[in-house]
Short mmCIF file of N, CA, C and O in Angstrom, two decimals:
data_model
loop_
_atom_site.label_atom_id
_atom_site.label_comp_id
_atom_site.label_asym_id
_atom_site.label_seq_id
_atom_site.Cartn_x
_atom_site.Cartn_y
_atom_site.Cartn_z
N UNK A 1 -2.67 27.69 40.53
CA UNK A 1 -3.63 27.22 38.98
C UNK A 1 -3.78 25.77 39.16
O UNK A 1 -2.45 25.54 39.18
N UNK A 2 -4.51 24.96 38.80
CA UNK A 2 -4.14 24.00 38.72
C UNK A 2 -4.32 23.47 36.89
O UNK A 2 -4.32 24.07 36.48
N UNK A 3 -3.70 22.17 36.66
CA UNK A 3 -4.22 21.49 35.25
C UNK A 3 -4.93 20.82 35.51
O UNK A 3 -4.99 19.42 36.06
N UNK A 4 -5.75 21.00 34.51
CA UNK A 4 -7.33 20.00 33.83
C UNK A 4 -6.59 19.02 32.57
O UNK A 4 -5.73 18.89 31.84
N UNK A 5 -7.25 17.52 33.03
CA UNK A 5 -7.12 17.00 32.42
C UNK A 5 -8.76 16.16 31.56
O UNK A 5 -9.80 16.51 32.26
N UNK A 6 -8.81 16.40 29.85
CA UNK A 6 -9.89 15.98 29.97
C UNK A 6 -10.21 14.28 29.55
O UNK A 6 -9.29 13.25 30.22
N UNK A 7 -11.82 14.42 29.65
CA UNK A 7 -12.14 12.80 29.68
C UNK A 7 -11.40 12.28 28.15
O UNK A 7 -11.02 11.26 28.94
N UNK A 8 -10.99 12.14 27.57
CA UNK A 8 -9.71 11.62 26.63
C UNK A 8 -8.76 11.03 26.83
O UNK A 8 -8.70 9.89 27.64
N UNK A 9 -8.52 12.64 27.99
CA UNK A 9 -6.89 12.07 28.24
C UNK A 9 -7.41 10.55 29.39
O UNK A 9 -6.19 9.77 30.32
N UNK A 10 -8.37 11.79 30.22
CA UNK A 10 -8.11 10.46 31.27
C UNK A 10 -8.50 8.68 31.31
O UNK A 10 -8.87 7.78 31.26
N UNK A 11 -9.84 8.72 30.05
CA UNK A 11 -10.37 7.55 29.38
C UNK A 11 -9.00 6.82 29.04
O UNK A 11 -9.22 5.16 29.63
N UNK A 12 -7.91 7.57 28.25
CA UNK A 12 -6.72 6.47 27.80
C UNK A 12 -6.30 6.56 29.31
O UNK A 12 -5.38 5.16 29.07
N UNK A 13 -6.03 6.77 30.06
CA UNK A 13 -5.00 6.88 31.28
C UNK A 13 -5.83 5.01 32.15
O UNK A 13 -5.15 4.51 32.35
N UNK A 14 -7.26 5.45 32.44
CA UNK A 14 -7.93 4.90 32.19
C UNK A 14 -7.56 3.41 32.11
O UNK A 14 -7.45 2.28 32.47
N UNK A 15 -7.77 3.67 30.74
CA UNK A 15 -7.43 2.16 29.85
C UNK A 15 -6.40 1.13 30.07
O UNK A 15 -6.14 0.23 29.97
N UNK A 16 -5.25 2.33 30.03
CA UNK A 16 -3.54 1.86 30.58
C UNK A 16 -3.51 0.85 31.68
O UNK A 16 -3.16 0.00 31.54
N UNK A 17 -4.11 1.78 32.76
CA UNK A 17 -4.66 1.06 34.23
C UNK A 17 -5.25 -0.28 33.71
O UNK A 17 -4.69 -0.98 34.61
N UNK A 18 -5.90 -0.35 33.43
CA UNK A 18 -6.52 -1.59 33.45
C UNK A 18 -5.97 -2.55 32.58
O UNK A 18 -6.15 -3.29 33.00
N UNK A 19 -5.46 -2.91 31.53
CA UNK A 19 -5.20 -3.02 30.88
C UNK A 19 -3.54 -4.32 31.74
O UNK A 19 -3.21 -5.25 30.86
N UNK A 20 -3.13 -3.00 32.28
CA UNK A 20 -1.48 -3.47 32.52
C UNK A 20 -2.12 -4.21 34.68
O UNK A 20 -1.04 -4.14 34.68
N UNK A 21 -3.16 -3.78 34.35
CA UNK A 21 -3.82 -4.10 35.62
C UNK A 21 -2.67 -4.00 36.61
O UNK A 21 -2.06 -3.93 37.82
N UNK A 22 -2.18 -2.07 36.57
CA UNK A 22 -1.93 -1.83 37.91
C UNK A 22 -3.24 0.14 37.71
O UNK A 22 -2.39 0.95 37.19
N UNK A 23 -3.53 -0.03 39.29
CA UNK A 23 -4.16 1.45 39.39
C UNK A 23 -3.48 2.18 40.18
O UNK A 23 -3.96 3.42 40.59
N UNK A 24 -2.34 2.32 39.79
CA UNK A 24 -1.47 3.58 40.86
C UNK A 24 -0.13 3.94 39.51
O UNK A 24 0.88 4.49 39.68
N UNK A 25 -0.89 3.66 38.15
CA UNK A 25 0.29 3.95 37.19
C UNK A 25 -0.37 6.10 36.95
O UNK A 25 -1.77 5.95 37.37
N UNK A 26 0.90 6.64 36.93
CA UNK A 26 0.45 7.94 36.47
C UNK A 26 1.05 9.01 35.10
O UNK A 26 2.25 7.98 35.15
N UNK A 27 0.71 9.98 34.06
CA UNK A 27 1.29 10.63 33.25
C UNK A 27 2.02 11.15 34.47
O UNK A 27 1.49 12.73 35.20
N UNK A 28 3.23 11.71 33.65
CA UNK A 28 4.38 12.23 34.15
C UNK A 28 4.76 13.19 33.12
O UNK A 28 4.45 12.21 31.78
N UNK A 29 4.60 14.45 33.25
CA UNK A 29 4.57 15.16 32.46
C UNK A 29 5.25 16.55 32.81
O UNK A 29 5.63 17.10 33.77
N UNK A 30 6.64 16.23 31.68
CA UNK A 30 8.05 17.80 32.69
C UNK A 30 7.53 18.20 31.40
O UNK A 30 8.48 18.12 30.06
N UNK A 31 8.46 19.55 31.82
CA UNK A 31 9.58 20.80 30.47
C UNK A 31 11.20 20.77 30.39
O UNK A 31 11.23 20.34 31.76
N UNK A 32 11.64 20.43 29.39
CA UNK A 32 12.74 20.36 29.46
C UNK A 32 13.14 21.08 28.27
O UNK A 32 12.74 21.81 27.11
N UNK A 33 14.94 22.12 28.13
CA UNK A 33 15.25 22.76 27.30
C UNK A 33 15.70 21.70 26.21
O UNK A 33 15.63 20.96 26.37
N UNK A 34 14.82 22.20 25.19
CA UNK A 34 15.14 21.64 23.91
C UNK A 34 13.85 21.51 22.50
O UNK A 34 13.12 22.27 23.13
N UNK A 35 14.32 21.29 22.19
CA UNK A 35 12.93 21.52 20.90
C UNK A 35 13.33 22.90 19.83
O UNK A 35 13.84 22.89 20.05
N UNK A 36 12.23 22.56 19.14
CA UNK A 36 13.11 23.92 17.98
C UNK A 36 12.46 25.23 18.37
O UNK A 36 12.30 25.73 17.40
N UNK A 37 12.13 24.86 19.63
CA UNK A 37 10.68 26.62 20.30
C UNK A 37 11.69 27.04 21.57
O UNK A 37 11.03 27.94 22.06
N UNK A 38 13.00 25.68 22.08
CA UNK A 38 13.14 25.88 23.25
C UNK A 38 12.38 25.68 24.53
O UNK A 38 13.31 25.09 25.22
N UNK A 39 11.78 24.95 24.29
CA UNK A 39 11.23 24.28 24.95
C UNK A 39 10.41 23.09 25.09
O UNK A 39 9.73 22.97 23.82
N UNK A 40 10.49 21.50 25.60
CA UNK A 40 9.95 21.07 25.12
C UNK A 40 8.96 19.54 25.68
O UNK A 40 9.70 19.63 27.56
N UNK A 41 7.48 19.36 25.70
CA UNK A 41 6.78 18.35 26.58
C UNK A 41 7.35 16.47 26.79
O UNK A 41 7.96 16.61 25.34
N UNK A 42 8.14 16.40 27.86
CA UNK A 42 8.32 15.63 27.82
C UNK A 42 6.83 14.32 29.14
O UNK A 42 6.89 14.35 29.38
N UNK A 43 6.77 12.84 28.31
CA UNK A 43 5.10 12.71 28.46
C UNK A 43 5.58 11.34 28.92
O UNK A 43 6.65 10.38 28.26
N UNK A 44 6.25 10.24 30.08
CA UNK A 44 5.91 9.21 30.43
C UNK A 44 5.09 8.17 31.37
O UNK A 44 4.31 9.06 32.61
N UNK A 45 4.59 7.26 31.37
CA UNK A 45 4.01 5.99 32.83
C UNK A 45 5.07 6.49 33.66
O UNK A 45 6.06 6.30 33.24
N UNK A 46 4.20 6.37 34.76
CA UNK A 46 5.26 6.08 36.01
C UNK A 46 3.94 5.45 37.23
O UNK A 46 3.05 5.62 37.33
N UNK A 47 4.74 4.97 38.31
CA UNK A 47 4.82 4.84 39.41
C UNK A 47 3.45 5.57 41.04
O UNK A 47 5.02 6.46 40.98
N UNK A 48 2.94 5.41 41.08
CA UNK A 48 2.57 6.42 42.67
C UNK A 48 4.61 6.59 43.74
O UNK A 48 4.22 7.14 43.65
N UNK A 49 4.32 5.37 43.38
CA UNK A 49 6.29 4.72 44.06
C UNK A 49 6.89 5.82 44.05
O UNK A 49 7.64 6.60 44.69
N UNK A 50 7.40 6.02 43.11
CA UNK A 50 8.46 7.45 42.59
C UNK A 50 7.69 9.03 42.51
O UNK A 50 8.69 9.53 41.61
N UNK A 51 6.46 8.97 43.13
CA UNK A 51 5.79 10.39 42.88
C UNK A 51 6.40 10.95 44.06
O UNK A 51 7.08 10.85 45.24
N UNK A 52 7.10 11.77 44.40
CA UNK A 52 8.03 12.62 45.55
C UNK A 52 7.41 13.46 45.89
O UNK A 52 6.47 14.83 45.57
N UNK A 53 7.45 14.01 47.52
CA UNK A 53 5.98 14.80 48.01
C UNK A 53 6.45 16.45 48.50
O UNK A 53 5.51 16.13 48.18
N UNK A 54 8.12 15.93 48.26
CA UNK A 54 8.56 17.16 48.49
C UNK A 54 8.45 18.50 47.02
O UNK A 54 8.26 19.30 47.21
N UNK A 55 8.49 17.59 46.10
CA UNK A 55 8.90 18.04 45.15
C UNK A 55 8.18 17.97 43.32
O UNK A 55 7.94 18.90 42.68
N UNK A 56 7.17 16.88 43.60
CA UNK A 56 6.01 16.86 42.19
C UNK A 56 4.62 17.69 43.42
O UNK A 56 4.60 17.26 44.73
N UNK A 57 3.52 17.62 42.28
CA UNK A 57 2.34 18.22 42.41
C UNK A 57 1.34 16.30 41.31
O UNK A 57 2.44 16.71 40.57
N UNK A 58 0.75 16.55 42.02
CA UNK A 58 -0.31 15.07 41.77
C UNK A 58 -1.57 16.16 40.90
O UNK A 58 -2.82 16.44 42.57
N UNK A 59 -1.84 15.97 40.01
CA UNK A 59 -2.96 16.56 39.77
C UNK A 59 -4.50 14.46 39.54
O UNK A 59 -4.28 14.81 39.02
N UNK A 60 -5.39 15.32 39.89
CA UNK A 60 -6.61 13.86 39.30
C UNK A 60 -7.59 13.97 38.35
O UNK A 60 -7.91 15.20 39.16
N UNK A 61 -8.12 13.96 37.95
CA UNK A 61 -8.67 14.03 36.99
C UNK A 61 -10.17 14.00 37.49
O UNK A 61 -10.55 13.28 38.53
N UNK A 62 -11.46 15.21 37.27
CA UNK A 62 -12.40 14.94 38.28
C UNK A 62 -13.25 14.27 37.67
O UNK A 62 -14.67 14.03 38.41
N UNK A 63 -13.20 13.58 36.65
CA UNK A 63 -14.44 12.49 35.96
C UNK A 63 -14.21 11.25 36.78
O UNK A 63 -15.05 10.41 36.55
N UNK A 64 -13.77 11.11 38.27
CA UNK A 64 -13.81 9.59 38.91
C UNK A 64 -13.55 8.94 38.15
O UNK A 64 -13.63 7.63 38.74
N UNK A 65 -12.88 8.93 37.51
CA UNK A 65 -11.59 7.60 36.54
C UNK A 65 -10.85 7.16 37.51
O UNK A 65 -10.04 6.19 37.35
N UNK A 66 -10.05 7.96 37.93
CA UNK A 66 -8.69 7.84 39.41
C UNK A 66 -7.80 7.85 38.28
O UNK A 66 -6.70 7.78 38.74
N UNK A 67 -7.49 8.55 36.72
CA UNK A 67 -6.48 8.99 36.48
C UNK A 67 -5.56 10.35 36.48
O UNK A 67 -6.60 10.87 37.21
N UNK A 68 -4.82 9.97 36.81
CA UNK A 68 -3.55 11.14 37.58
C UNK A 68 -2.40 11.66 37.01
O UNK A 68 -1.58 11.12 36.04
N UNK A 69 -1.90 12.97 36.63
CA UNK A 69 -1.29 13.60 36.02
C UNK A 69 -0.22 14.15 37.21
O UNK A 69 -0.60 14.48 37.77
N UNK A 70 1.36 13.55 36.78
CA UNK A 70 2.44 14.56 37.81
C UNK A 70 2.73 15.38 37.43
O UNK A 70 4.18 15.16 36.36
N UNK A 71 3.37 16.07 37.57
CA UNK A 71 4.79 17.82 37.34
C UNK A 71 5.79 17.11 38.21
O UNK A 71 4.85 18.16 40.02
N UNK A 72 6.68 17.79 38.62
CA UNK A 72 7.58 18.47 39.12
C UNK A 72 7.80 20.57 39.25
O UNK A 72 6.97 20.49 38.31
N UNK A 73 7.86 20.76 40.12
CA UNK A 73 7.50 22.23 39.97
C UNK A 73 8.15 23.00 39.37
O UNK A 73 7.49 24.19 38.78
N UNK A 74 9.36 22.88 39.11
CA UNK A 74 10.17 23.45 37.60
C UNK A 74 8.56 24.07 36.00
O UNK A 74 8.48 24.59 35.68
N UNK A 75 8.69 22.69 35.99
CA UNK A 75 7.52 22.00 34.80
C UNK A 75 6.29 23.01 34.74
O UNK A 75 5.51 23.49 34.14
N UNK A 76 5.99 22.05 36.47
CA UNK A 76 4.20 22.96 36.91
C UNK A 76 4.39 24.20 36.64
O UNK A 76 3.60 25.46 36.06
N UNK A 77 5.38 25.55 36.87
CA UNK A 77 5.98 26.59 36.72
C UNK A 77 5.26 26.93 35.46
O UNK A 77 4.81 27.96 34.78
N UNK A 78 5.63 26.23 34.55
CA UNK A 78 5.54 26.20 32.52
C UNK A 78 4.63 26.37 31.94
O UNK A 78 3.97 26.15 31.30
N UNK A 79 3.62 24.98 33.08
CA UNK A 79 2.02 24.33 32.47
C UNK A 79 1.08 24.63 33.11
O UNK A 79 -0.01 24.99 32.27
N UNK A 80 0.70 26.13 34.03
CA UNK A 80 0.53 26.21 34.51
C UNK A 80 -1.41 26.76 33.30
O UNK A 80 -0.51 27.90 32.91
N UNK A 81 -2.36 26.00 34.23
CA UNK A 81 -2.85 26.45 33.31
C UNK A 81 -3.77 25.42 32.22
O UNK A 81 -4.54 26.20 31.62
N UNK A 82 -2.92 24.92 32.25
CA UNK A 82 -2.71 23.93 31.28
C UNK A 82 -3.93 23.35 30.91
O UNK A 82 -4.75 23.14 32.35
N UNK A 83 -4.25 22.32 29.98
CA UNK A 83 -5.17 20.74 29.96
C UNK A 83 -4.01 19.86 29.81
O UNK A 83 -2.71 19.63 28.65
N UNK A 84 -4.80 18.59 30.16
CA UNK A 84 -3.58 17.37 29.33
C UNK A 84 -4.59 17.07 28.22
O UNK A 84 -5.48 16.78 28.59
N UNK A 85 -4.54 16.54 27.18
CA UNK A 85 -5.14 15.85 26.33
C UNK A 85 -5.20 14.23 25.67
O UNK A 85 -3.79 14.17 25.95
N UNK A 86 -6.23 14.00 24.72
CA UNK A 86 -5.22 12.80 23.92
C UNK A 86 -5.57 12.56 22.72
O UNK A 86 -6.70 12.76 22.41
N UNK A 87 -4.91 12.36 21.93
CA UNK A 87 -5.77 12.74 20.97
C UNK A 87 -5.21 12.06 20.00
O UNK A 87 -3.82 11.18 20.03
N UNK A 88 -6.06 11.41 18.78
CA UNK A 88 -5.68 10.60 18.19
C UNK A 88 -5.88 11.15 16.23
O UNK A 88 -6.82 11.39 16.38
N UNK A 89 -4.57 10.73 15.80
CA UNK A 89 -4.55 11.10 14.74
C UNK A 89 -3.91 10.46 12.91
O UNK A 89 -3.28 8.70 13.88
N UNK A 90 -4.14 10.57 12.15
CA UNK A 90 -3.35 9.33 11.40
C UNK A 90 -1.78 9.24 11.51
O UNK A 90 -1.44 8.73 11.02
N UNK A 91 -1.36 10.19 12.16
CA UNK A 91 0.09 9.97 12.02
C UNK A 91 0.00 9.56 13.60
O UNK A 91 1.14 8.57 13.87
N UNK A 92 -0.39 9.04 14.82
CA UNK A 92 -0.26 8.77 15.76
C UNK A 92 -0.63 8.94 16.86
O UNK A 92 -1.74 10.10 16.82
N UNK A 93 -1.57 8.77 17.98
CA UNK A 93 -2.09 8.62 18.56
C UNK A 93 -0.65 9.08 19.34
O UNK A 93 0.02 8.47 20.22
N UNK A 94 -1.47 10.16 21.05
CA UNK A 94 -0.55 10.54 21.87
C UNK A 94 -0.96 11.31 22.86
O UNK A 94 -2.29 12.29 23.28
N UNK A 95 -1.07 12.10 24.26
CA UNK A 95 -1.13 12.50 25.20
C UNK A 95 -0.44 13.62 24.70
O UNK A 95 0.82 14.11 24.68
N UNK A 96 -1.20 14.94 25.10
CA UNK A 96 -0.33 16.49 24.27
C UNK A 96 -0.66 17.54 25.25
O UNK A 96 -2.40 17.50 25.96
N UNK A 97 -0.11 18.14 25.80
CA UNK A 97 -0.39 19.51 26.03
C UNK A 97 -1.32 20.98 25.99
O UNK A 97 -0.66 21.59 24.40
N UNK A 98 -1.81 21.14 25.97
CA UNK A 98 -2.88 21.93 25.61
C UNK A 98 -3.37 23.59 26.10
O UNK A 98 -3.31 23.08 27.33
N UNK A 99 -3.76 23.65 25.12
CA UNK A 99 -3.71 25.54 25.94
C UNK A 99 -3.02 25.69 27.20
O UNK A 99 -3.59 26.74 28.37
N UNK A 100 -1.93 26.04 26.66
CA UNK A 100 -0.63 26.50 27.41
C UNK A 100 -0.96 27.97 27.70
O UNK A 100 0.38 28.47 26.92
N UNK A 101 -1.13 28.57 28.28
CA UNK A 101 -1.22 29.68 29.21
C UNK A 101 0.58 30.86 28.67
O UNK A 101 0.05 31.41 28.23
N UNK A 102 1.20 30.00 29.24
CA UNK A 102 2.53 30.79 29.25
C UNK A 102 3.32 30.90 27.93
O UNK A 102 4.38 31.12 27.50
N UNK A 103 2.81 29.36 26.81
CA UNK A 103 3.27 29.48 25.32
C UNK A 103 3.69 30.73 24.60
O UNK A 103 1.72 31.06 24.41
N UNK A 104 3.87 31.30 23.94
CA UNK A 104 4.16 32.28 22.69
C UNK A 104 4.02 31.60 21.89
O UNK A 104 2.34 32.19 20.58
N UNK A 105 4.22 30.69 20.73
CA UNK A 105 4.67 29.94 19.88
C UNK A 105 4.26 28.21 20.32
O UNK A 105 4.97 28.29 21.65
N UNK A 106 4.06 27.47 18.97
CA UNK A 106 4.66 25.76 19.45
C UNK A 106 5.20 25.80 17.14
O UNK A 106 4.78 26.11 17.15
N UNK A 107 5.69 24.44 17.79
CA UNK A 107 5.32 23.82 16.63
C UNK A 107 4.66 23.23 16.13
O UNK A 107 3.56 23.00 16.69
N UNK A 108 4.49 22.30 14.72
CA UNK A 108 3.49 22.21 14.01
C UNK A 108 3.02 21.25 14.58
O UNK A 108 1.72 20.84 15.11
N UNK A 109 4.09 20.46 15.77
CA UNK A 109 3.19 18.77 16.30
C UNK A 109 3.26 19.09 17.60
O UNK A 109 2.74 18.23 18.37
N UNK A 110 2.96 20.28 18.21
CA UNK A 110 2.73 20.27 19.35
C UNK A 110 3.82 19.80 20.60
O UNK A 110 3.48 19.59 21.67
N UNK A 111 5.18 19.79 20.67
CA UNK A 111 5.47 19.16 21.27
C UNK A 111 6.44 20.19 21.62
O UNK A 111 7.36 19.56 22.81
N UNK A 112 6.66 21.18 20.55
CA UNK A 112 7.92 22.17 21.54
C UNK A 112 7.02 23.70 21.69
O UNK A 112 6.16 23.69 20.86
N UNK A 113 8.03 24.70 22.52
CA UNK A 113 7.18 25.55 22.92
C UNK A 113 7.87 27.22 23.24
O UNK A 113 8.99 26.82 23.88
N UNK A 114 7.48 27.90 22.76
CA UNK A 114 8.40 29.20 23.77
C UNK A 114 7.71 29.74 24.66
O UNK A 114 5.76 30.05 24.32
N UNK A 115 7.73 30.20 25.03
CA UNK A 115 7.42 31.05 26.51
C UNK A 115 7.39 32.84 26.19
O UNK A 115 8.84 33.74 25.62
N UNK A 116 6.63 33.14 26.76
CA UNK A 116 5.86 34.53 26.21
C UNK A 116 6.60 35.25 27.87
O UNK A 116 7.72 34.92 28.83
N UNK A 117 7.41 36.56 26.78
CA UNK A 117 8.67 36.62 27.60
C UNK A 117 8.30 38.22 28.57
O UNK A 117 6.64 38.31 28.47
#
């Protein structure tokens, strides 16, 4: 099962790659213990050179922008079937995981979640 990258997220990643003049940027999404619901999403920009062929999986946006998201295997197990989106709200803009089928609940800001048992 794959991870989908929404057009908003892929367009924002493409803008960042263009602004930084770095076509090798990827969005790394990881999950770790913590947050108010047990697990939390962490997102950071990384380069293609830091991707491990053994431990990471790279997903490319289907829209031809070249936008890519990378996840390690433990995080991918908790995020299979999710979408990576980019939201712009009054409190700020951010990349966000939406539609996580493994999550039974999440916090109001959407940065942490609990898994179905």
